Coordinates of C-alpha atoms in Angstrom, one line a residue:
Chain Q
M1 CA 96.1 91.8 61.8
T2 CA 97.3 89.7 64.8
A3 CA 94.6 89.4 67.4
A4 CA 95.4 90.8 70.8
I5 CA 93.3 88.1 72.4
E6 CA 92.1 84.8 70.9
L7 CA 90.2 82.2 72.8
A8 CA 89.2 79.1 70.9
D9 CA 86.8 76.5 72.3
V10 CA 87.9 77.1 75.9
H11 CA 86.5 74.9 78.6
K12 CA 87.0 75.3 82.4
S13 CA 85.4 73.5 85.3
F14 CA 85.7 74.0 89.0
G15 CA 84.9 70.7 90.6
N16 CA 81.6 69.6 89.0
H17 CA 80.7 73.1 88.0
Q18 CA 81.4 73.8 84.3
V19 CA 82.1 77.5 84.1
L20 CA 83.3 77.8 80.5
N21 CA 81.8 75.5 78.0
G22 CA 83.5 76.0 74.6
F23 CA 83.9 79.8 74.8
S24 CA 85.5 81.4 71.8
L25 CA 86.4 85.1 71.2
R26 CA 88.8 87.1 69.0
I27 CA 89.7 90.6 69.9
P28 CA 91.8 92.6 67.4
Q29 CA 94.6 94.9 68.7
G30 CA 93.6 98.4 69.6
E31 CA 89.9 97.7 70.1
T32 CA 87.8 98.0 73.3
W33 CA 85.5 95.1 74.0
G34 CA 82.9 94.6 76.6
L35 CA 82.2 91.1 78.0
L36 CA 78.7 91.0 79.3
G37 CA 76.5 88.4 80.9
P38 CA 74.8 87.5 84.1
N39 CA 76.6 86.7 87.4
G40 CA 78.4 83.3 87.2
C41 CA 78.4 83.1 83.4
G42 CA 82.2 83.0 83.4
K43 CA 83.3 86.6 82.6
S44 CA 85.7 86.8 85.5
T45 CA 87.1 83.3 84.7
V46 CA 88.0 84.5 81.2
L47 CA 89.9 87.5 82.6
N48 CA 91.6 85.4 85.2
M49 CA 92.8 83.0 82.5
L50 CA 94.1 85.8 80.4
C51 CA 96.1 87.0 83.5
H52 CA 97.7 83.5 84.0
L53 CA 95.9 83.1 87.3
I54 CA 94.1 80.0 86.2
S55 CA 94.6 77.7 83.2
C56 CA 91.9 76.2 80.9
D57 CA 91.0 72.5 80.9
K58 CA 90.6 72.4 77.1
G59 CA 90.9 74.8 74.2
Q60 CA 93.5 77.4 73.2
I61 CA 94.3 80.9 74.3
K62 CA 96.6 83.2 72.4
L63 CA 97.8 86.5 73.6
L64 CA 99.3 88.9 71.0
G65 CA 99.5 86.0 68.6
K66 CA 101.4 83.6 70.9
P67 CA 99.8 80.6 72.6
M68 CA 99.4 81.2 76.3
T69 CA 101.2 77.9 77.1
M70 CA 104.4 79.2 75.5
L71 CA 104.3 82.5 77.4
G72 CA 106.0 82.9 80.7
V73 CA 105.6 85.4 83.5
E74 CA 107.1 88.1 81.3
T75 CA 103.7 88.4 79.6
R76 CA 102.4 89.8 82.8
S77 CA 104.4 93.0 81.9
Q78 CA 102.2 93.4 78.9
I79 CA 98.9 93.0 80.7
G80 CA 97.3 95.5 83.0
F81 CA 94.6 93.9 85.2
C82 CA 92.2 95.7 87.4
P83 CA 90.4 93.2 89.5
Q84 CA 86.8 93.8 90.6
R85 CA 87.8 94.4 94.2
S86 CA 90.0 97.4 94.9
A87 CA 93.3 96.0 96.1
L88 CA 95.6 98.7 97.5
Y89 CA 97.8 99.3 100.5
P90 CA 95.7 101.4 102.8
D91 CA 98.5 102.9 104.9
L92 CA 100.4 104.1 101.9
M93 CA 99.7 107.3 99.9
P94 CA 98.4 107.0 96.3
A95 CA 101.9 107.7 94.8
E96 CA 103.5 105.2 97.1
N97 CA 101.1 102.5 96.0
L98 CA 101.9 103.4 92.3
L99 CA 105.6 103.5 93.0
F100 CA 105.6 100.1 94.6
F101 CA 103.9 98.4 91.6
A102 CA 106.2 100.3 89.2
R103 CA 109.2 98.9 90.9
L104 CA 107.7 95.3 90.8
Y105 CA 107.5 95.7 87.0
G106 CA 111.2 96.6 86.9
L107 CA 110.9 100.2 85.9
S108 CA 114.0 102.2 86.8
E109 CA 113.7 104.7 89.7
L110 CA 113.6 107.6 87.3
Q111 CA 111.0 106.0 85.0
S112 CA 109.0 105.0 88.0
Q113 CA 108.9 108.5 89.4
Q114 CA 108.0 110.0 86.1
R115 CA 105.3 107.5 85.4
V116 CA 103.8 107.9 88.9
A117 CA 103.8 111.7 88.5
E118 CA 102.1 111.3 85.1
L119 CA 99.4 109.0 86.4
M120 CA 98.8 111.1 89.5
H121 CA 98.1 114.0 87.1
D122 CA 96.1 112.1 84.6
F123 CA 93.9 110.6 87.3
S124 CA 93.5 113.9 89.1
L125 CA 95.1 112.3 92.2
T126 CA 97.5 115.1 92.9
D127 CA 95.2 116.8 95.4
F128 CA 95.3 113.6 97.5
S129 CA 99.0 113.1 97.3
S130 CA 99.4 113.2 101.1
T131 CA 96.2 111.3 101.9
P132 CA 96.6 107.7 102.9
V133 CA 94.6 105.4 100.7
K134 CA 92.4 104.3 103.5
H135 CA 91.1 107.8 103.8
L136 CA 90.1 108.1 100.1
S137 CA 86.5 107.6 99.1
G138 CA 85.5 104.4 97.2
G139 CA 85.5 106.3 93.9
W140 CA 89.0 107.7 94.3
Q141 CA 90.3 104.4 95.5
Q142 CA 88.8 102.8 92.3
R143 CA 90.6 105.5 90.2
L144 CA 93.8 104.7 91.9
H145 CA 93.1 100.9 91.5
L146 CA 92.8 101.6 87.7
A147 CA 95.9 103.7 87.7
V148 CA 97.9 100.9 89.3
A149 CA 96.9 98.6 86.4
L150 CA 98.4 101.1 84.0
V151 CA 101.7 101.9 85.8
H152 CA 103.8 99.7 83.4
R153 CA 102.1 101.0 80.2
P154 CA 100.4 97.6 79.3
T155 CA 99.5 96.9 75.7
L156 CA 96.5 95.0 76.9
L157 CA 94.1 96.1 79.7
L158 CA 91.7 93.8 81.5
L159 CA 89.1 95.5 83.6
D160 CA 86.7 93.4 85.8
E161 CA 83.6 95.5 86.3
P162 CA 85.5 98.7 86.8
T163 CA 82.5 100.8 87.9
A164 CA 80.6 98.2 89.9
A165 CA 81.1 99.7 93.3
V166 CA 81.2 103.5 92.7
D167 CA 78.8 106.4 92.7
T168 CA 77.6 108.1 89.5
E169 CA 80.2 110.9 89.7
A170 CA 83.1 108.4 90.0
R171 CA 81.6 106.2 87.3
L172 CA 81.5 109.1 84.9
A173 CA 85.1 110.0 85.8
I174 CA 86.2 106.4 85.3
W175 CA 84.4 106.2 82.0
Q176 CA 86.3 109.3 80.8
L177 CA 89.6 107.7 81.8
I178 CA 88.7 104.5 79.9
E179 CA 87.6 106.5 76.9
K180 CA 91.0 108.2 76.9
L181 CA 92.8 104.9 77.0
R182 CA 90.6 103.6 74.3
D183 CA 91.2 106.6 72.1
E184 CA 95.0 106.2 72.6
G185 CA 94.7 102.7 71.1
T186 CA 95.1 100.5 74.2
T187 CA 93.4 97.1 73.7
I188 CA 90.8 96.8 76.4
L189 CA 88.6 93.9 77.5
M190 CA 86.2 94.9 80.3
T191 CA 83.4 93.0 81.9
S192 CA 80.2 94.7 82.8
H193 CA 76.6 94.2 83.6
H194 CA 75.4 97.3 81.8
L195 CA 74.9 97.6 78.1
A196 CA 74.8 101.4 78.6
E197 CA 78.3 101.3 79.9
A198 CA 79.4 99.0 77.0
E199 CA 77.7 101.2 74.5
R200 CA 79.6 104.3 75.6
L201 CA 83.0 102.7 76.0
C202 CA 83.3 99.7 73.8
H203 CA 83.7 99.2 70.0
Q204 CA 82.2 95.7 70.3
V205 CA 80.5 93.6 73.0
A206 CA 80.4 89.9 73.6
L207 CA 77.5 88.4 75.4
M208 CA 78.0 85.3 77.5
R209 CA 75.6 82.9 78.9
D210 CA 76.4 79.5 80.7
G211 CA 80.0 79.7 79.8
K212 CA 79.4 80.3 76.1
L213 CA 79.4 83.2 73.7
V214 CA 75.8 83.9 72.7
A215 CA 76.2 87.1 70.6
Q216 CA 78.9 89.6 69.6
G217 CA 78.9 92.8 67.7
S218 CA 78.4 96.5 68.3
V219 CA 75.6 97.6 70.6
S220 CA 73.7 98.9 67.6
D221 CA 74.1 95.5 65.9
L222 CA 72.7 93.9 69.0
L223 CA 69.7 96.3 69.1
A224 CA 69.1 95.6 65.5
R225 CA 68.4 92.0 66.4
M226 CA 65.2 93.1 68.0
P227 CA 63.7 94.9 65.0
D228 CA 60.2 96.3 65.0
Q229 CA 59.6 95.5 68.7
A230 CA 58.4 97.5 71.6
V231 CA 58.0 96.7 75.3
A232 CA 54.6 96.8 77.0
K233 CA 55.0 97.0 80.8
V234 CA 51.9 95.5 82.5
Q235 CA 51.1 95.6 86.1
T236 CA 48.6 93.0 87.1
E237 CA 47.4 90.7 89.9
D238 CA 46.7 88.0 87.3
V239 CA 50.0 87.2 85.9
S240 CA 49.1 83.8 84.6
S241 CA 46.2 85.2 82.5
I242 CA 48.5 87.8 81.0
T243 CA 51.2 85.3 80.1
Q244 CA 48.7 82.8 78.7
R245 CA 47.3 85.6 76.4
A246 CA 50.8 86.6 75.5
N247 CA 51.6 83.0 74.5
L248 CA 48.5 82.9 72.4
M249 CA 49.6 86.1 70.6
G250 CA 53.2 84.9 70.2
W251 CA 54.6 87.7 72.3
P252 CA 57.7 86.8 74.3
W253 CA 57.4 87.9 78.0
R254 CA 59.2 88.1 81.3
H255 CA 57.8 88.8 84.7
L256 CA 58.9 89.7 88.2
G257 CA 56.2 89.7 90.9
N258 CA 53.1 91.4 89.5
D259 CA 55.0 93.2 86.7
V260 CA 55.1 91.6 83.2
K261 CA 57.1 92.8 80.3
L262 CA 55.7 91.9 76.9
F263 CA 57.7 92.1 73.7
V264 CA 55.2 93.3 71.2
P265 CA 55.3 94.4 67.5
L266 CA 56.1 98.1 67.2
S267 CA 53.0 98.7 65.1
L268 CA 50.6 97.9 67.9
S269 CA 48.9 100.7 69.8
L270 CA 48.4 100.5 73.6
R271 CA 44.6 100.0 72.9
E272 CA 45.2 97.1 70.7
I273 CA 47.5 95.4 73.3
W274 CA 45.0 96.1 76.0
D275 CA 42.3 94.5 73.9
A276 CA 44.5 91.5 73.0
L277 CA 45.0 90.8 76.7
G278 CA 41.3 90.3 77.0
E279 CA 39.7 89.7 80.4
A280 CA 42.9 89.8 82.5
K281 CA 42.9 92.3 85.4
I282 CA 45.4 95.0 84.5
T283 CA 46.4 97.6 87.1
S284 CA 48.4 99.7 84.7
I285 CA 50.0 99.4 81.3
S286 CA 52.6 101.4 79.4
L287 CA 54.3 101.1 76.0
Q288 CA 58.0 101.9 75.5
P289 CA 60.6 101.4 72.8
V290 CA 63.0 98.5 73.3
T291 CA 65.9 99.6 75.6
L292 CA 69.5 98.4 75.7
D293 CA 68.6 96.4 78.8
D294 CA 65.7 94.8 77.1
A295 CA 68.0 93.8 74.2
Y296 CA 70.5 92.4 76.8
L297 CA 67.8 90.3 78.4
E298 CA 66.6 89.1 75.1
L299 CA 70.0 88.0 74.1
V300 CA 71.4 86.8 77.4
G301 CA 68.1 85.7 78.8
D302 CA 69.1 84.9 82.3
A303 CA 67.0 86.0 85.2
A304 CA 69.9 85.9 87.6
S305 CA 71.7 89.0 86.5
L306 CA 69.5 91.9 87.6
P307 CA 67.0 92.3 90.3
T308 CA 64.6 93.8 87.8
L309 CA 64.6 90.7 85.6
A310 CA 61.9 88.1 85.5
S311 CA 62.1 85.3 88.0
K312 CA 61.0 83.0 85.3
P313 CA 63.2 82.4 82.2
R314 CA 62.4 84.2 79.0
H315 CA 59.6 82.3 77.4
R316 CA 59.1 82.0 73.7
P317 CA 56.1 80.0 72.6
Chain A
M1 CA 117.4 94.4 83.2
S2 CA 118.7 91.0 84.0
S3 CA 116.7 88.4 85.9
D4 CA 118.9 88.8 89.0
Q5 CA 118.7 92.6 88.9
L6 CA 114.9 92.3 88.7
L7 CA 114.9 89.9 91.7
L8 CA 116.9 92.4 93.7
K9 CA 114.7 95.3 92.7
Q10 CA 111.5 93.5 93.5
T11 CA 112.9 92.3 96.9
W12 CA 113.9 95.8 97.8
A13 CA 110.6 97.1 96.7
V14 CA 108.8 94.7 99.0
T15 CA 111.1 95.5 101.9
R16 CA 110.7 99.2 101.5
R17 CA 106.9 98.9 101.3
L18 CA 106.7 96.8 104.4
M19 CA 109.0 99.1 106.3
L20 CA 107.0 102.1 105.2
E21 CA 103.8 100.5 106.3
Q22 CA 105.4 99.7 109.6
W23 CA 106.6 103.3 110.0
R24 CA 103.1 104.6 109.3
Q25 CA 101.7 102.4 112.1
K26 CA 103.5 104.5 114.8
K27 CA 101.5 103.1 117.7
G28 CA 102.5 99.6 116.7
L29 CA 106.1 100.6 116.6
V30 CA 105.9 102.1 120.0
F31 CA 104.3 98.9 121.4
W32 CA 107.1 96.8 119.7
A33 CA 109.5 98.7 121.9
V34 CA 107.5 99.1 125.1
F35 CA 106.4 95.5 125.3
P36 CA 109.8 93.8 125.4
A37 CA 111.3 96.7 127.5
T38 CA 108.6 96.3 130.1
M39 CA 108.9 92.6 130.1
M40 CA 112.6 92.8 130.5
L41 CA 112.5 95.2 133.4
L42 CA 109.9 93.2 135.2
F43 CA 111.6 89.8 134.7
G44 CA 115.0 91.4 135.4
M45 CA 113.8 92.6 138.8
V46 CA 112.3 89.2 139.6
Y47 CA 115.5 87.4 138.6
A48 CA 117.7 89.9 140.4
H49 CA 115.7 89.6 143.6
N50 CA 116.5 85.9 143.7
A51 CA 119.9 85.5 145.2
S52 CA 120.5 82.1 143.5
M53 CA 120.4 83.8 140.1
R54 CA 123.2 85.9 138.9
A55 CA 123.2 88.6 136.4
G56 CA 119.4 88.9 136.5
L57 CA 119.1 91.6 133.9
D58 CA 121.7 90.2 131.6
A59 CA 119.7 87.0 131.4
A60 CA 116.3 88.8 131.2
A61 CA 117.5 91.0 128.4
A62 CA 118.6 88.0 126.3
G63 CA 115.6 85.8 127.1
I64 CA 113.1 88.5 126.5
L65 CA 114.7 89.6 123.2
V66 CA 114.8 86.1 121.7
G67 CA 111.8 84.6 123.5
A68 CA 109.3 87.5 123.3
A69 CA 110.4 90.5 121.3
L70 CA 111.5 88.7 118.2
F71 CA 108.8 86.1 118.5
F72 CA 106.0 88.6 118.4
S73 CA 107.6 91.0 115.9
C74 CA 109.1 88.5 113.4
L75 CA 106.8 85.6 113.7
G76 CA 103.7 87.6 114.6
G77 CA 104.7 90.3 112.1
T78 CA 105.1 87.8 109.2
V79 CA 101.7 86.2 110.0
A80 CA 100.1 89.6 110.1
V81 CA 101.7 90.6 106.7
I82 CA 100.4 87.5 105.0
A83 CA 96.9 87.8 106.6
A84 CA 96.6 91.5 105.6
E85 CA 97.8 90.7 102.1
R86 CA 95.1 88.1 101.7
E87 CA 92.4 90.2 103.4
R88 CA 93.0 93.3 101.3
G89 CA 93.1 91.3 98.0
T90 CA 96.6 92.6 97.3
L91 CA 98.0 89.1 97.1
L92 CA 95.9 88.5 94.0
R93 CA 97.1 91.7 92.6
L94 CA 100.7 90.8 93.2
L95 CA 100.1 87.5 91.4
V96 CA 99.4 89.3 88.2
T97 CA 102.6 91.2 88.3
P98 CA 106.0 89.7 87.4
L99 CA 106.9 89.6 91.1
R100 CA 108.7 86.4 91.9
P101 CA 107.7 84.5 94.9
S102 CA 111.3 84.4 96.1
A103 CA 111.5 88.2 95.9
Y104 CA 108.4 88.5 98.0
F105 CA 109.7 85.9 100.5
L106 CA 113.1 87.6 100.7
G107 CA 111.5 91.1 101.0
V108 CA 109.6 89.9 104.1
V109 CA 112.7 88.3 105.6
I110 CA 114.8 91.5 105.2
S111 CA 112.1 93.8 106.5
Q112 CA 111.8 91.5 109.6
L113 CA 115.5 91.5 110.0
L114 CA 115.7 95.2 110.0
L115 CA 112.9 95.4 112.5
A116 CA 114.7 92.8 114.7
L117 CA 117.8 94.9 114.5
V118 CA 116.0 97.9 115.8
Q119 CA 114.5 95.9 118.6
V120 CA 118.0 94.5 119.5
V121 CA 119.4 98.1 119.7
V122 CA 116.4 99.5 121.7
L123 CA 116.3 96.6 124.1
Y124 CA 120.0 96.5 124.8
A125 CA 120.2 100.3 125.1
I126 CA 117.6 100.2 127.8
A127 CA 119.2 97.1 129.4
W128 CA 122.6 99.0 129.4
L129 CA 121.0 102.0 131.0
V130 CA 119.8 99.9 133.9
G131 CA 123.1 98.1 134.3
A132 CA 122.8 94.9 132.3
K133 CA 125.8 93.7 130.3
Y134 CA 126.4 91.8 127.1
N135 CA 129.2 89.4 128.1
G136 CA 129.9 87.2 125.0
S137 CA 130.9 87.2 121.4
V138 CA 129.0 89.7 119.3
W139 CA 129.4 87.5 116.2
L140 CA 128.1 84.4 117.9
G141 CA 125.2 86.4 119.3
S142 CA 124.4 87.8 115.9
L143 CA 124.5 84.3 114.4
I144 CA 122.0 83.0 116.9
L145 CA 119.7 86.0 116.4
L146 CA 119.9 85.6 112.7
L147 CA 119.0 81.9 112.9
S148 CA 116.2 82.9 115.3
V149 CA 114.8 85.6 113.0
F150 CA 114.9 83.2 109.9
S151 CA 113.2 80.5 111.9
Y152 CA 110.5 82.9 113.1
V153 CA 109.9 84.3 109.6
G154 CA 109.7 80.7 108.2
M155 CA 107.2 79.8 110.9
G156 CA 105.3 83.0 110.2
F157 CA 104.9 82.1 106.6
F158 CA 103.7 78.6 107.6
L159 CA 101.2 79.9 110.1
G160 CA 100.1 82.8 108.0
A161 CA 99.6 80.8 104.8
R162 CA 98.0 77.8 106.4
F163 CA 95.9 79.2 109.3
A164 CA 95.4 83.0 109.2
K165 CA 93.0 84.2 106.6
R166 CA 92.0 87.3 108.4
S167 CA 93.9 89.8 110.7
E168 CA 91.7 88.8 113.7
E169 CA 92.9 85.2 113.3
V170 CA 96.5 86.3 113.7
V171 CA 96.1 87.1 117.4
V172 CA 94.3 83.8 118.0
A173 CA 96.9 81.8 116.2
L174 CA 99.8 83.6 118.0
S175 CA 98.1 83.1 121.4
A176 CA 97.2 79.5 120.8
I177 CA 100.5 78.4 119.5
G178 CA 103.0 81.1 120.7
V179 CA 102.3 81.5 124.4
P180 CA 102.7 77.8 125.3
L181 CA 105.9 77.8 123.3
L182 CA 107.1 80.9 125.1
V183 CA 106.3 79.3 128.5
L184 CA 108.0 76.0 127.6
G185 CA 110.9 77.9 126.1
G186 CA 112.0 79.3 129.4
T187 CA 111.2 82.9 128.4
F188 CA 109.2 83.7 131.5
F189 CA 110.4 81.1 134.1
P190 CA 113.7 79.3 134.5
M191 CA 113.5 75.7 133.3
E192 CA 114.7 74.5 136.7
I193 CA 111.4 75.4 138.4
M194 CA 109.4 73.3 135.9
P195 CA 108.5 69.6 136.6
Q196 CA 110.8 67.1 134.9
A197 CA 108.2 66.0 132.5
M198 CA 107.7 69.6 131.2
Q199 CA 111.5 70.0 131.0
N200 CA 111.7 66.9 128.8
V201 CA 108.9 68.1 126.5
A202 CA 110.6 71.5 126.3
Q203 CA 113.7 70.0 124.9
L204 CA 111.7 69.7 121.6
N205 CA 110.8 73.3 121.7
P206 CA 113.1 75.4 119.4
M207 CA 112.5 78.5 121.5
L208 CA 114.1 76.8 124.4
H209 CA 117.3 76.3 122.4
M210 CA 117.1 79.9 121.0
N211 CA 116.8 81.1 124.6
Q212 CA 119.5 79.0 126.0
A213 CA 121.9 79.7 123.1
F214 CA 121.5 83.5 123.3
K215 CA 121.4 83.6 127.0
G216 CA 124.5 81.5 127.0
V217 CA 126.4 84.0 124.9
A218 CA 124.9 87.2 126.0
A219 CA 124.6 86.6 129.8
Y220 CA 127.2 84.0 130.5
G221 CA 129.8 84.5 127.8
K222 CA 129.7 81.0 126.5
S223 CA 131.6 80.0 123.3
F224 CA 130.6 78.3 120.1
A225 CA 131.9 75.0 121.5
D226 CA 129.8 75.3 124.6
L227 CA 126.7 75.9 122.6
R228 CA 127.2 73.6 119.7
F229 CA 124.2 71.4 120.5
E230 CA 121.9 74.4 120.6
I231 CA 123.3 75.9 117.5
I232 CA 123.1 72.6 115.5
F233 CA 119.5 72.3 116.7
L234 CA 118.8 75.9 115.6
V235 CA 120.4 75.4 112.2
L236 CA 118.3 72.3 111.6
F237 CA 115.2 74.0 112.8
C238 CA 115.9 77.1 110.8
G239 CA 116.2 75.0 107.6
L240 CA 113.0 73.1 108.4
S241 CA 111.2 76.3 109.2
L242 CA 112.3 78.1 106.0
A243 CA 111.4 75.0 103.9
L244 CA 108.0 74.8 105.5
G245 CA 107.6 78.6 105.0
V246 CA 108.5 78.5 101.3
Q247 CA 106.3 75.4 100.7
S248 CA 103.3 77.1 102.6
Y249 CA 103.8 80.3 100.6
R250 CA 103.7 78.3 97.3
H251 CA 100.5 76.6 98.6
L252 CA 99.1 80.0 99.4
L253 CA 99.8 81.4 95.9
G254 CA 97.8 78.5 94.4
M255 CA 95.1 78.7 97.0
D256 CA 94.4 82.3 96.7
K257 CA 94.0 82.2 93.0
P258 CA 90.4 82.7 91.9
Q259 CA 88.1 79.7 91.8

């Protein structure tokens, strides 16, 4: 099957900063993929390249089987792009925003009107048909932002952190909309910081770090890469003693402030872990199964992505 | 749909959107009318009070229209459109659509032309009510206004793309660049009362030639032959301004791409 998106050994620098460093990815048609990684790892750069906004320095990009260099602006009609930041015309009503973009894609007046009515209904925007966009809440604006990306029925949808700036209710609504598109067979590539989001929405995820692909597969595949492990969360005023003991035991660890996360064998009890940590002063300790976020950190291993991550890089003795 | 049809469709879509946005900003529309009308009446009264100046309101209407109304609406309006597009992030969104840069450019030009037309009608309606007359060729006057609007829009693209990243900067850019040009363009004071050195410098100011050309037709009934120097200057300036505008817009499209 022809891949919808194919990137091979793609390099991109901005000045002296190498953003993509031999990034490769192949996404079959009709699949939904999540592109995950810490801030600055190159996720948005990949999307911007696929939208023709920037070109790569080296490597090859193919869209729907054709090299990007051979495709002109007409490919833009096949791509729907939802940038991270909501970009709408605040004085216009939701339908007017949609209609404007429909006309830019060359839809006839009748097609435009029909498509706008369809999207207004599907995205539950009809109640706000006479509300200027500037008076919509962030969540509703984000829905409209997504609807604009779909106005021309793209075969490929690129979403840059579609739920980054919305509340829980709006996030759930947007997830449902993306699920519907996924189930209809639209090829979707979305960036995200959250494995939970990717697990719910994506067939596959690709994890990036330092401009490279570090892992890909389904979320369950990625979790399976951490077999027989649990996470011991230790609160201590003596971080160095804890980490030294962890090193001796061969347990990978992360820490932020006085909290240390130890990746320990699943077979160990809390008592055995406590004993193994010896004389170190422990304020509290708990034992939990490995979560999606733990797996993400294990695989991506960059402290910059989430405030809850260790300030020190993942250490493996 | 052919490529030309798409260009027309996109141009019209941009024009309609801009006109709709303008319509929604009703206060702004009122000010576009109140500002030049007030200026015209004030300056008309001053001119008419001076016995050495004939047809005070005729000249005031023409001068204010070209020198102030169109300057602020077409040049200021274009700068504001570009700044808002950048500020809201919609320029980036437009870049991922098949919208052609020429369609966007033309869409802005047409919307400003329509706005200018409304201003001409409103201003001359008020001027007519208080007794001012339009004395020259309508076609020649329209040509001068058309050249003025194109020049202003070209300059608007240049200033908007190069200097105004945010809406607040529009006011600063217009004040810093526009007001001295208006003064040196003879919009507020007759050139005769200015020192000779200022008059010499003002000869380089395109607004002076716009003013003199339109006042010449509208207030004094001058012909094309009488105004050929001003019109040639305007044609050249219009070409330069549009070239600068297009080049700046292309620069903007490259600059606003993500980095």
